[in-house]
mmCIF file of C-alpha atoms and ligand atoms in Angstrom:
data_model
loop_
_atom_site.group_PDB
_atom_site.id
_atom_site.type_symbol
_atom_site.label_atom_id
_atom_site.label_comp_id
_atom_site.label_asym_id
_atom_site.label_seq_id
_atom_site.Cartn_x
_atom_site.Cartn_y
_atom_site.Cartn_z
ATOM 1 C CA UNK A 1 19.306 -26.210 -18.306
ATOM 2 C CA UNK A 2 19.161 -22.377 -16.665
ATOM 3 C CA UNK A 3 18.545 -19.789 -19.424
ATOM 4 C CA UNK A 4 20.229 -16.306 -19.983
ATOM 5 C CA UNK A 5 19.441 -13.949 -17.188
ATOM 6 C CA UNK A 6 16.919 -11.617 -18.682
ATOM 7 C CA UNK A 7 16.036 -10.306 -15.100
ATOM 8 C CA UNK A 8 19.191 -7.787 -14.910
ATOM 9 C CA UNK A 9 16.450 -6.124 -17.987
ATOM 10 C CA UNK A 10 14.484 -4.889 -14.510
ATOM 11 C CA UNK A 11 13.834 -1.277 -15.268
ATOM 12 C CA UNK A 12 14.214 1.568 -12.044
ATOM 13 C CA UNK A 13 10.702 2.378 -10.681
ATOM 14 C CA UNK A 14 9.046 5.169 -10.675
ATOM 15 C CA UNK A 15 7.875 7.176 -8.144
ATOM 16 C CA UNK A 16 4.611 6.567 -6.161
ATOM 17 C CA UNK A 17 1.703 8.957 -4.927
ATOM 18 C CA UNK A 18 -0.265 8.830 -1.560
ATOM 19 C CA UNK A 19 -3.410 6.579 -2.684
ATOM 20 C CA UNK A 20 -6.475 6.979 -0.861
ATOM 21 C CA UNK A 21 -8.645 5.011 -3.172
ATOM 22 C CA UNK A 22 -11.782 3.183 -1.498
ATOM 23 C CA UNK A 23 -10.655 -0.026 -3.550
ATOM 24 C CA UNK A 24 -8.880 -1.748 -5.268
ATOM 25 C CA UNK A 25 -6.273 0.303 -2.919
ATOM 26 C CA UNK A 26 -3.066 1.115 -1.956
ATOM 27 C CA UNK A 27 -0.847 -2.359 -1.020
ATOM 28 C CA UNK A 28 2.439 -2.345 0.960
ATOM 29 C CA UNK A 29 5.160 -1.213 -0.890
ATOM 30 C CA UNK A 30 7.719 -4.231 0.858
ATOM 31 C CA UNK A 31 4.697 -6.703 -0.148
ATOM 32 C CA UNK A 32 4.937 -5.264 -3.848
ATOM 33 C CA UNK A 33 8.389 -5.223 -4.250
ATOM 34 C CA UNK A 34 9.178 -8.852 -3.152
ATOM 35 C CA UNK A 35 5.769 -9.660 -5.544
ATOM 36 C CA UNK A 36 8.176 -8.166 -8.093
ATOM 37 C CA UNK A 37 10.611 -10.526 -7.981
ATOM 38 C CA UNK A 38 8.522 -13.898 -7.466
ATOM 39 C CA UNK A 39 6.513 -12.537 -10.381
ATOM 40 C CA UNK A 40 9.710 -13.532 -12.093
ATOM 41 C CA UNK A 41 11.049 -16.849 -10.087
ATOM 42 C CA UNK A 42 9.590 -17.963 -6.793
ATOM 43 C CA UNK A 43 12.033 -20.321 -4.448
ATOM 44 C CA UNK A 44 14.480 -20.312 -7.051
ATOM 45 C CA UNK A 45 12.307 -22.322 -9.315
ATOM 46 C CA UNK A 46 13.102 -20.087 -12.225
ATOM 47 C CA UNK A 47 9.179 -20.099 -13.035
ATOM 48 C CA UNK A 48 7.008 -17.045 -11.864
ATOM 49 C CA UNK A 49 4.318 -17.305 -9.175
ATOM 50 C CA UNK A 50 1.404 -16.159 -12.203
ATOM 51 C CA UNK A 51 3.192 -19.916 -13.543
ATOM 52 C CA UNK A 52 3.297 -22.246 -11.360
ATOM 53 C CA UNK A 53 0.603 -24.938 -11.298
ATOM 54 C CA UNK A 54 -2.150 -24.992 -8.377
ATOM 55 C CA UNK A 55 -0.892 -28.414 -7.233
ATOM 56 C CA UNK A 56 2.546 -28.296 -7.207
ATOM 57 C CA UNK A 57 4.707 -27.962 -4.477
ATOM 58 C CA UNK A 58 5.420 -24.058 -4.454
ATOM 59 C CA UNK A 59 1.740 -23.165 -4.156
ATOM 60 C CA UNK A 60 0.582 -25.892 -1.504
ATOM 61 C CA UNK A 61 3.315 -24.536 0.416
ATOM 62 C CA UNK A 62 1.869 -20.677 0.001
ATOM 63 C CA UNK A 63 -1.916 -22.118 0.273
ATOM 64 C CA UNK A 64 -0.844 -23.668 3.610
ATOM 65 C CA UNK A 65 1.098 -20.706 4.630
ATOM 66 C CA UNK A 66 -1.444 -18.515 4.117
ATOM 67 C CA UNK A 67 -4.286 -20.428 5.894
ATOM 68 C CA UNK A 68 -1.408 -21.148 8.847
ATOM 69 C CA UNK A 69 -0.851 -17.280 8.816
ATOM 70 C CA UNK A 70 -4.731 -15.450 8.879
ATOM 71 C CA UNK A 71 -5.187 -18.286 12.001
ATOM 72 C CA UNK A 72 -2.276 -17.153 14.086
ATOM 73 C CA UNK A 73 -2.811 -13.340 13.127
ATOM 74 C CA UNK A 74 -6.763 -13.290 13.783
ATOM 75 C CA UNK A 75 -6.753 -15.924 15.943
ATOM 76 C CA UNK A 76 -9.076 -17.779 13.882
ATOM 77 C CA UNK A 77 -9.760 -21.338 16.109
ATOM 78 C CA UNK A 78 -10.089 -24.615 14.494
ATOM 79 C CA UNK A 79 -14.431 -24.989 14.595
ATOM 80 C CA UNK A 80 -13.678 -22.233 11.646
ATOM 81 C CA UNK A 81 -12.649 -23.093 8.460
ATOM 82 C CA UNK A 82 -10.667 -20.942 6.070
ATOM 83 C CA UNK A 83 -11.662 -20.725 2.150
ATOM 84 C CA UNK A 84 -9.497 -18.825 -0.470
ATOM 85 C CA UNK A 85 -12.424 -18.073 -3.056
ATOM 86 C CA UNK A 86 -13.414 -16.317 -6.412
ATOM 87 C CA UNK A 87 -15.571 -13.725 -7.043
ATOM 88 C CA UNK A 88 -15.197 -11.335 -4.508
ATOM 89 C CA UNK A 89 -17.623 -10.050 -2.139
ATOM 90 C CA UNK A 90 -20.639 -9.902 -4.561
ATOM 91 C CA UNK A 91 -20.483 -13.610 -4.975
ATOM 92 C CA UNK A 92 -20.599 -14.069 -1.368
ATOM 93 C CA UNK A 93 -24.197 -11.704 -1.399
ATOM 94 C CA UNK A 94 -25.716 -14.535 -3.181
ATOM 95 C CA UNK A 95 -23.645 -17.653 -1.699
ATOM 96 C CA UNK A 96 -24.849 -17.295 1.886
ATOM 97 C CA UNK A 97 -28.358 -17.208 1.328
ATOM 98 C CA UNK A 98 -28.350 -20.091 -1.564
ATOM 99 C CA UNK A 99 -26.392 -22.320 0.790
ATOM 100 C CA UNK A 100 -28.360 -21.305 4.219
ATOM 101 C CA UNK A 101 -31.717 -19.731 3.566
ATOM 102 C CA UNK A 102 -34.633 -21.730 2.343
ATOM 103 C CA UNK A 103 -38.311 -19.950 0.537
ATOM 104 C CA UNK A 104 -39.520 -19.165 3.762
ATOM 105 C CA UNK A 105 -36.420 -18.879 6.402
ATOM 106 C CA UNK A 106 -35.337 -15.089 7.053
ATOM 107 C CA UNK A 107 -32.336 -13.328 7.447
ATOM 108 C CA UNK A 108 -32.456 -10.412 9.955
ATOM 109 C CA UNK A 109 -29.805 -7.428 7.556
ATOM 110 C CA UNK A 110 -28.866 -4.623 9.451
ATOM 111 C CA UNK A 111 -29.095 -2.312 6.942
ATOM 112 C CA UNK A 112 -26.171 0.353 6.899
ATOM 113 C CA UNK A 113 -24.585 0.867 3.531
ATOM 114 C CA UNK A 114 -25.078 0.445 -0.401
ATOM 115 C CA UNK A 115 -23.388 -3.110 0.334
ATOM 116 C CA UNK A 116 -26.002 -4.195 2.894
ATOM 117 C CA UNK A 117 -28.321 -3.061 -0.105
ATOM 118 C CA UNK A 118 -27.139 -5.347 -2.074
ATOM 119 C CA UNK A 119 -26.889 -8.443 0.310
ATOM 120 C CA UNK A 120 -30.432 -7.883 0.500
ATOM 121 C CA UNK A 121 -31.269 -8.251 -3.020
ATOM 122 C CA UNK A 122 -29.800 -11.274 -3.423
ATOM 123 C CA UNK A 123 -30.972 -13.087 -0.253
ATOM 124 C CA UNK A 124 -34.431 -11.897 -1.397
ATOM 125 C CA UNK A 125 -34.141 -14.480 -4.084
ATOM 126 C CA UNK A 126 -33.814 -17.298 -1.459
ATOM 127 C CA UNK A 127 -35.834 -16.333 1.360
ATOM 128 C CA UNK A 128 -37.471 -13.805 3.094
ATOM 129 C CA UNK A 129 -35.119 -10.615 4.722
ATOM 130 C CA UNK A 130 -36.003 -8.632 7.470
ATOM 131 C CA UNK A 131 -34.445 -5.271 8.038
ATOM 132 C CA UNK A 132 -33.821 -5.267 12.021
ATOM 133 C CA UNK A 133 -32.300 -1.981 11.562
ATOM 134 C CA UNK A 134 -32.979 0.184 8.255
ATOM 135 C CA UNK A 135 -30.116 3.471 8.116
ATOM 136 C CA UNK A 136 -31.899 5.019 5.070
ATOM 137 C CA UNK A 137 -33.846 7.264 7.496
ATOM 138 C CA UNK A 138 -30.513 8.923 8.495
ATOM 139 C CA UNK A 139 -28.807 8.477 5.285
ATOM 140 C CA UNK A 140 -26.581 5.755 6.702
ATOM 141 C CA UNK A 141 -24.734 8.472 9.140
ATOM 142 C CA UNK A 142 -24.059 5.859 11.575
ATOM 143 C CA UNK A 143 -24.355 2.305 12.597
ATOM 144 C CA UNK A 144 -26.942 0.934 14.829
ATOM 145 C CA UNK A 145 -26.864 1.548 18.541
ATOM 146 C CA UNK A 146 -28.469 -2.084 20.465
ATOM 147 C CA UNK A 147 -31.590 -0.653 20.822
ATOM 148 C CA UNK A 148 -31.926 0.424 17.312
ATOM 149 C CA UNK A 149 -31.733 -3.429 16.508
ATOM 150 C CA UNK A 150 -35.494 -4.655 16.450
ATOM 151 C CA UNK A 151 -35.018 -8.798 15.780
ATOM 152 C CA UNK A 152 -37.470 -10.308 13.864
ATOM 153 C CA UNK A 153 -37.143 -13.444 16.296
ATOM 154 C CA UNK A 154 -37.364 -15.897 13.765
ATOM 155 C CA UNK A 155 -34.339 -15.657 11.678
ATOM 156 C CA UNK A 156 -31.959 -18.541 10.326
ATOM 157 C CA UNK A 157 -29.043 -16.331 10.521
ATOM 158 C CA UNK A 158 -28.349 -12.299 11.423
ATOM 159 C CA UNK A 159 -26.228 -10.130 8.486
ATOM 160 C CA UNK A 160 -24.024 -6.957 9.010
ATOM 161 C CA UNK A 161 -21.149 -5.505 7.512
ATOM 162 C CA UNK A 162 -19.012 -4.112 9.754
ATOM 163 C CA UNK A 163 -17.368 -0.786 8.023
ATOM 164 C CA UNK A 164 -19.431 0.918 5.380
ATOM 165 C CA UNK A 165 -16.867 1.924 3.012
ATOM 166 C CA UNK A 166 -19.311 4.112 1.120
ATOM 167 C CA UNK A 167 -21.196 5.856 4.367
ATOM 168 C CA UNK A 168 -17.343 5.846 6.292
ATOM 169 C CA UNK A 169 -18.987 4.043 9.290
ATOM 170 C CA UNK A 170 -17.942 1.325 11.455
ATOM 171 C CA UNK A 171 -19.353 -0.707 14.560
ATOM 172 C CA UNK A 172 -16.641 -0.666 17.556
ATOM 173 C CA UNK A 173 -17.802 -4.480 17.711
ATOM 174 C CA UNK A 174 -19.662 -7.083 16.267
ATOM 175 C CA UNK A 175 -23.429 -6.074 17.120
ATOM 176 C CA UNK A 176 -25.031 -8.342 19.369
ATOM 177 C CA UNK A 177 -27.648 -10.626 17.977
ATOM 178 C CA UNK A 178 -29.473 -13.601 19.145
ATOM 179 C CA UNK A 179 -28.938 -15.293 16.326
ATOM 180 C CA UNK A 180 -25.722 -16.459 14.577
ATOM 181 C CA UNK A 181 -23.781 -13.458 12.891
ATOM 182 C CA UNK A 182 -22.304 -13.405 9.199
ATOM 183 C CA UNK A 183 -20.481 -10.419 8.523
ATOM 184 C CA UNK A 184 -19.289 -8.812 5.420
ATOM 185 C CA UNK A 185 -15.806 -7.238 6.779
ATOM 186 C CA UNK A 186 -14.578 -6.388 3.175
ATOM 187 C CA UNK A 187 -13.110 -3.262 4.070
ATOM 188 C CA UNK A 188 -12.045 -3.856 7.614
ATOM 189 C CA UNK A 189 -10.645 -7.262 7.823
ATOM 190 C CA UNK A 190 -7.397 -7.622 9.448
ATOM 191 C CA UNK A 191 -7.041 -3.464 10.424
ATOM 192 C CA UNK A 192 -7.641 -5.017 14.170
ATOM 193 C CA UNK A 193 -8.492 -7.895 16.424
ATOM 194 C CA UNK A 194 -11.183 -9.379 14.893
ATOM 195 C CA UNK A 195 -13.483 -11.589 17.553
ATOM 196 C CA UNK A 196 -14.491 -14.671 15.364
ATOM 197 C CA UNK A 197 -16.284 -16.387 18.011
ATOM 198 C CA UNK A 198 -19.124 -13.694 17.666
ATOM 199 C CA UNK A 199 -20.061 -14.756 14.262
ATOM 200 C CA UNK A 200 -21.152 -18.138 12.048
ATOM 201 C CA UNK A 201 -19.161 -16.424 9.049
ATOM 202 C CA UNK A 202 -16.810 -13.554 8.189
ATOM 203 C CA UNK A 203 -16.243 -12.837 4.880
ATOM 204 C CA UNK A 204 -14.202 -10.205 2.988
ATOM 205 C CA UNK A 205 -13.437 -9.696 -1.164
ATOM 206 C CA UNK A 206 -9.671 -8.687 -0.690
ATOM 207 C CA UNK A 207 -8.808 -5.534 -2.419
ATOM 208 C CA UNK A 208 -9.498 -3.211 0.330
ATOM 209 C CA UNK A 209 -6.855 -4.581 2.747
ATOM 210 C CA UNK A 210 -5.973 -8.151 2.119
ATOM 211 C CA UNK A 211 -4.735 -8.227 -2.235
ATOM 212 C CA UNK A 212 -5.902 -8.255 -5.224
ATOM 213 C CA UNK A 213 -9.576 -8.117 -6.445
ATOM 214 C CA UNK A 214 -11.310 -11.370 -7.382
ATOM 215 C CA UNK A 215 -10.343 -13.318 -3.949
ATOM 216 C CA UNK A 216 -12.464 -13.337 -0.892
ATOM 217 C CA UNK A 217 -11.906 -14.763 2.541
ATOM 218 C CA UNK A 218 -14.133 -17.120 3.979
ATOM 219 C CA UNK A 219 -14.167 -17.808 7.640
ATOM 220 C CA UNK A 220 -17.127 -19.562 8.437
ATOM 221 C CA UNK A 221 -18.043 -22.606 11.503
ATOM 222 C CA UNK A 222 -17.646 -26.079 10.539
ATOM 223 C CA UNK A 223 -20.760 -26.841 11.939
ATOM 224 C CA UNK A 224 -22.644 -24.314 9.561
ATOM 225 C CA UNK A 225 -20.809 -26.135 6.590
ATOM 226 C CA UNK A 226 -22.834 -29.029 7.171
ATOM 227 C CA UNK A 227 -26.148 -27.417 6.565
ATOM 228 C CA UNK A 228 -25.830 -25.774 2.913
ATOM 229 C CA UNK A 229 -28.920 -26.612 1.739
ATOM 230 C CA UNK A 230 -28.940 -29.759 -0.968
ATOM 231 C CA UNK A 231 -28.403 -30.647 -4.530
ATOM 232 C CA UNK A 232 -25.909 -26.658 -5.199
ATOM 233 C CA UNK A 233 -24.440 -26.645 -7.688
ATOM 234 C CA UNK A 234 -20.546 -27.564 -6.744
ATOM 235 C CA UNK A 235 -19.068 -24.067 -7.514
ATOM 236 C CA UNK A 236 -21.577 -22.526 -5.577
ATOM 237 C CA UNK A 237 -21.628 -24.974 -2.405
ATOM 238 C CA UNK A 238 -19.711 -23.960 0.666
ATOM 239 C CA UNK A 239 -19.244 -27.687 1.615
ATOM 240 C CA UNK A 240 -17.689 -28.317 -1.677
ATOM 241 C CA UNK A 241 -15.249 -25.474 -1.665
ATOM 242 C CA UNK A 242 -14.297 -26.605 2.040
ATOM 243 C CA UNK A 243 -14.044 -30.683 1.329
ATOM 244 C CA UNK A 244 -11.671 -29.616 -1.964
ATOM 245 C CA UNK A 245 -9.804 -27.386 0.319
ATOM 246 C CA UNK A 246 -10.092 -24.408 -1.655
ATOM 247 C CA UNK A 247 -8.868 -26.133 -5.065
ATOM 248 C CA UNK A 248 -12.070 -27.753 -6.554
ATOM 249 C CA UNK A 249 -11.164 -26.111 -9.260
ATOM 250 C CA UNK A 250 -8.009 -23.643 -10.268
ATOM 251 C CA UNK A 251 -8.532 -21.067 -7.572
ATOM 252 C CA UNK A 252 -7.245 -17.345 -7.310
ATOM 253 C CA UNK A 253 -3.505 -18.299 -7.022
ATOM 254 C CA UNK A 254 -1.929 -15.261 -7.202
ATOM 255 C CA UNK A 255 -4.731 -13.689 -4.588
ATOM 256 C CA UNK A 256 -3.911 -16.317 -2.325
ATOM 257 C CA UNK A 257 -0.136 -15.792 -2.921
ATOM 258 C CA UNK A 258 -0.492 -12.005 -1.988
ATOM 259 C CA UNK A 259 -2.693 -12.381 1.001
ATOM 260 C CA UNK A 260 -0.169 -14.790 2.254
ATOM 261 C CA UNK A 261 2.070 -11.991 1.810
ATOM 262 C CA UNK A 262 0.230 -9.253 3.032
ATOM 263 C CA UNK A 263 -0.299 -11.746 6.310
ATOM 264 C CA UNK A 264 3.179 -11.813 7.062
ATOM 265 C CA UNK A 265 3.448 -7.854 6.241
ATOM 266 C CA UNK A 266 0.803 -7.758 9.186
ATOM 267 C CA UNK A 267 2.575 -9.674 11.480
ATOM 268 C CA UNK A 268 6.229 -8.075 10.815
ATOM 269 C CA UNK A 269 4.025 -4.989 11.843
ATOM 270 C CA UNK A 270 3.511 -6.647 15.288
ATOM 271 C CA UNK A 271 -0.180 -7.644 14.498
ATOM 272 C CA UNK A 272 -3.837 -6.836 14.514
ATOM 273 C CA UNK A 273 -3.134 -5.080 18.195
ATOM 274 C CA UNK A 274 -0.566 -2.948 16.521
ATOM 275 C CA UNK A 275 -2.073 -2.620 13.520
ATOM 276 C CA UNK A 276 -5.248 -1.148 15.104
ATOM 277 C CA UNK A 277 -3.415 1.081 17.484
ATOM 278 C CA UNK A 278 -1.686 2.827 13.995
ATOM 279 C CA UNK A 279 -4.788 2.967 12.386
ATOM 280 C CA UNK A 280 -6.351 4.955 15.189
ATOM 281 C CA UNK A 281 -3.528 7.186 15.278
ATOM 282 C CA UNK A 282 -3.769 7.542 11.508
ATOM 283 C CA UNK A 283 -7.291 8.074 11.368
ATOM 284 C CA UNK A 284 -7.336 10.735 14.535
ATOM 285 C CA UNK A 285 -4.928 12.672 12.809
ATOM 286 C CA UNK A 286 -7.372 13.258 9.595
ATOM 287 C CA UNK A 287 -10.612 13.646 11.483
ATOM 288 C CA UNK A 288 -8.811 16.179 14.393
ATOM 289 C CA UNK A 289 -7.699 18.297 10.922
ATOM 290 C CA UNK A 290 -11.569 18.057 9.914
ATOM 291 C CA UNK A 291 -12.886 19.294 13.576
ATOM 292 C CA UNK A 292 -10.356 22.033 13.044
ATOM 293 C CA UNK A 293 -12.217 23.634 10.480
ATOM 294 C CA UNK A 294 -15.886 22.755 11.473
ATOM 295 C CA UNK A 295 -17.380 25.686 9.931
ATOM 296 C CA UNK A 296 -15.905 24.714 6.817
ATOM 297 C CA UNK A 297 -15.841 20.501 6.348
ATOM 298 C CA UNK A 298 -18.874 18.460 7.015
ATOM 299 C CA UNK A 299 -18.462 14.353 7.796
ATOM 300 C CA UNK A 300 -20.813 12.096 7.393
ATOM 301 C CA UNK A 301 -20.530 10.094 10.182
ATOM 302 C CA UNK A 302 -21.880 10.785 13.656
ATOM 303 C CA UNK A 303 -18.576 10.744 15.703
ATOM 304 C CA UNK A 304 -19.590 7.507 17.570
ATOM 305 C CA UNK A 305 -19.791 5.615 14.399
ATOM 306 C CA UNK A 306 -16.742 7.073 12.606
ATOM 307 C CA UNK A 307 -15.040 4.452 10.604
ATOM 308 C CA UNK A 308 -11.434 4.187 11.046
ATOM 309 C CA UNK A 309 -10.792 2.827 7.449
ATOM 310 C CA UNK A 310 -13.268 5.198 5.421
ATOM 311 C CA UNK A 311 -13.278 8.812 6.096
ATOM 312 C CA UNK A 312 -16.008 10.825 4.504
ATOM 313 C CA UNK A 313 -16.598 14.399 3.979
ATOM 314 C CA UNK A 314 -17.508 17.590 2.453
ATOM 315 C CA UNK A 315 -16.627 20.863 1.331
ATOM 316 C CA UNK A 316 -19.732 23.589 1.685
ATOM 317 C CA UNK A 317 -20.015 22.921 -2.091
ATOM 318 C CA UNK A 318 -19.718 20.355 -5.177
ATOM 319 C CA UNK A 319 -17.062 22.782 -6.802
ATOM 320 C CA UNK A 320 -15.242 22.518 -3.624
ATOM 321 C CA UNK A 321 -15.211 19.321 -3.083
ATOM 322 C CA UNK A 322 -13.852 18.715 -6.996
ATOM 323 C CA UNK A 323 -11.712 21.354 -6.587
ATOM 324 C CA UNK A 324 -10.250 19.387 -3.366
ATOM 325 C CA UNK A 325 -9.865 16.491 -4.802
ATOM 326 C CA UNK A 326 -7.802 18.216 -7.913
ATOM 327 C CA UNK A 327 -6.003 20.345 -6.169
ATOM 328 C CA UNK A 328 -4.805 17.075 -3.410
ATOM 329 C CA UNK A 329 -3.996 14.930 -6.698
ATOM 330 C CA UNK A 330 -1.550 17.681 -7.922
ATOM 331 C CA UNK A 331 0.220 17.323 -4.876
ATOM 332 C CA UNK A 332 0.390 13.662 -4.617
ATOM 333 C CA UNK A 333 -2.892 12.556 -2.252
ATOM 334 C CA UNK A 334 -4.372 10.429 -4.945
ATOM 335 C CA UNK A 335 -8.104 8.686 -4.847
ATOM 336 C CA UNK A 336 -10.510 11.251 -2.599
ATOM 337 C CA UNK A 337 -13.390 11.533 -4.976
ATOM 338 C CA UNK A 338 -16.561 10.589 -3.054
ATOM 339 C CA UNK A 339 -18.593 7.356 -4.238
ATOM 340 C CA UNK A 340 -20.791 8.392 -6.761
ATOM 341 C CA UNK A 341 -24.307 6.905 -4.501
ATOM 342 C CA UNK A 342 -22.866 9.698 -1.780
ATOM 343 C CA UNK A 343 -20.723 12.676 -3.388
ATOM 344 C CA UNK A 344 -18.344 14.655 -1.579
ATOM 345 C CA UNK A 345 -14.973 13.450 -0.439
ATOM 346 C CA UNK A 346 -13.439 10.234 0.801
ATOM 347 C CA UNK A 347 -10.234 9.014 2.290
ATOM 348 C CA UNK A 348 -9.593 5.700 2.568
ATOM 349 C CA UNK A 349 -6.778 4.642 4.660
ATOM 350 C CA UNK A 350 -6.617 1.252 4.660
ATOM 351 C CA UNK A 351 -3.946 -0.687 6.577
ATOM 352 C CA UNK A 352 -0.968 -0.035 3.876
ATOM 353 C CA UNK A 353 -1.641 3.905 3.815
ATOM 354 C CA UNK A 354 1.477 4.711 6.035
ATOM 355 C CA UNK A 355 1.405 7.700 8.518
ATOM 356 C CA UNK A 356 3.081 10.069 6.412
ATOM 357 C CA UNK A 357 0.014 9.804 3.939
ATOM 358 C CA UNK A 358 -2.531 10.771 6.424
ATOM 359 C CA UNK A 359 0.040 13.378 7.689
ATOM 360 C CA UNK A 360 0.233 14.513 4.459
ATOM 361 C CA UNK A 361 -3.647 14.397 4.230
ATOM 362 C CA UNK A 362 -4.111 16.462 7.497
ATOM 363 C CA UNK A 363 -1.778 19.209 6.305
ATOM 364 C CA UNK A 364 -3.819 19.621 2.937
ATOM 365 C CA UNK A 365 -6.972 19.595 4.616
ATOM 366 C CA UNK A 366 -5.803 22.591 6.794
ATOM 367 C CA UNK A 367 -4.768 24.621 4.187
ATOM 368 C CA UNK A 368 -7.465 23.879 1.885
ATOM 369 C CA UNK A 369 -9.790 25.298 4.361
ATOM 370 C CA UNK A 370 -7.154 28.597 5.001
ATOM 371 C CA UNK A 371 -7.490 29.250 1.215
ATOM 372 C CA UNK A 372 -10.721 28.525 0.018
ATOM 373 C CA UNK A 373 -12.604 28.711 3.546
HETATM 374 C C1 LIG B 401 -15.690 -3.344 -1.982
HETATM 375 C C2 LIG B 401 -17.366 -3.981 -0.725
HETATM 376 C C3 LIG B 401 -17.670 -4.815 -1.451
HETATM 377 C C4 LIG B 401 -17.765 -5.503 -2.778
HETATM 378 O O1 LIG B 401 -16.540 -6.167 -3.323
HETATM 379 P P1 LIG B 401 -16.357 -7.199 -4.348
HETATM 380 O O2 LIG B 401 -15.303 -7.828 -4.531
HETATM 381 O O3 LIG B 401 -16.648 -6.003 -5.746
HETATM 382 O O4 LIG B 401 -17.360 -8.036 -4.919
HETATM 383 C C5 LIG B 401 -18.305 -5.527 -0.321
HETATM 384 N N1 LIG B 401 -18.490 -4.886 0.506
HETATM 385 C C6 LIG B 401 -17.969 -3.931 1.357
HETATM 386 C C7 LIG B 401 -18.041 -3.479 2.695
HETATM 387 C C8 LIG B 401 -16.934 -3.825 -0.026
HETATM 388 O O5 LIG B 401 -16.237 -2.916 0.910
#
């Protein structure tokens, strides 16, 4: 029996602003609108996506389509497992060393951000850490060139962060290490083509480029799954998650669903090459506006390490930084205050930020310097 159609009571949608938040971050409006419908009822089942069993046919379809969509979009080879896990990237900081290091084994870390610091703290609980690069000496204003990297020569694996969300730096290509590479790609995954084979594992929390907070995407070589440490609790063991097809327990079903929509949206935009070009153009608009007023604005990252995702900069002083963020907000440009670790300003322009948002920000940057410079 069908119940009365309360769906006709859906209210009209209020206006939105350009959201430059570092994360949770803006999502594509087409995706939000589709999710809105499916919250009410998905696949004409009369049951919303949040309410479906994680072992029923609707979620079966979603899980398989999401995995297949990720594989197609990012060209993920069959030797890699794709896992959907809970706990965000911070859980992965713990799980990676817990699964793959033992007391006297070493991980080589390229230390480039607050996020690699957190990975170091967790890795030290399970093994030894060698900083193959330490960016703190230059306040993390760049990612290392090959000649700045000094491997230990005895590492089980290496760890890096492909895009440094807080300092606004990004590798142009994965760093070349002599040991298998694990990458935290939380803030730039699926923003450009992904060189999966250059990695043993790529992991990302979802709330920057993939959907809602709480979900993580883990792409890991299957041969590594056969080498996890013995006697780990099930929920903390990658191999157990892989064997259960990411359904060891109730997975973050809504997150997986949203990631599936995002992947579909990215494919419709033309795939990762097209998205990368679009992201290049968007970032170039904002950096060019900052560079035109170079006496007023100071971007944090060195030019060759500039992130296409997080643009970190300052005005001449903290009071002007605050005025910038406040005035921008009044003009519909939200979320521009910098991270508490660094201060200043930060514009996060992930995949979902439309070019129009970057154009509006570039004009605002120009206007603010003209009126306050
Ligand atoms: C946001 C972020 C994290 C933290 O993710 P959580 O989901 O909060 O655990 C880790 N690494 C990078 C690079 C990030 O941008």
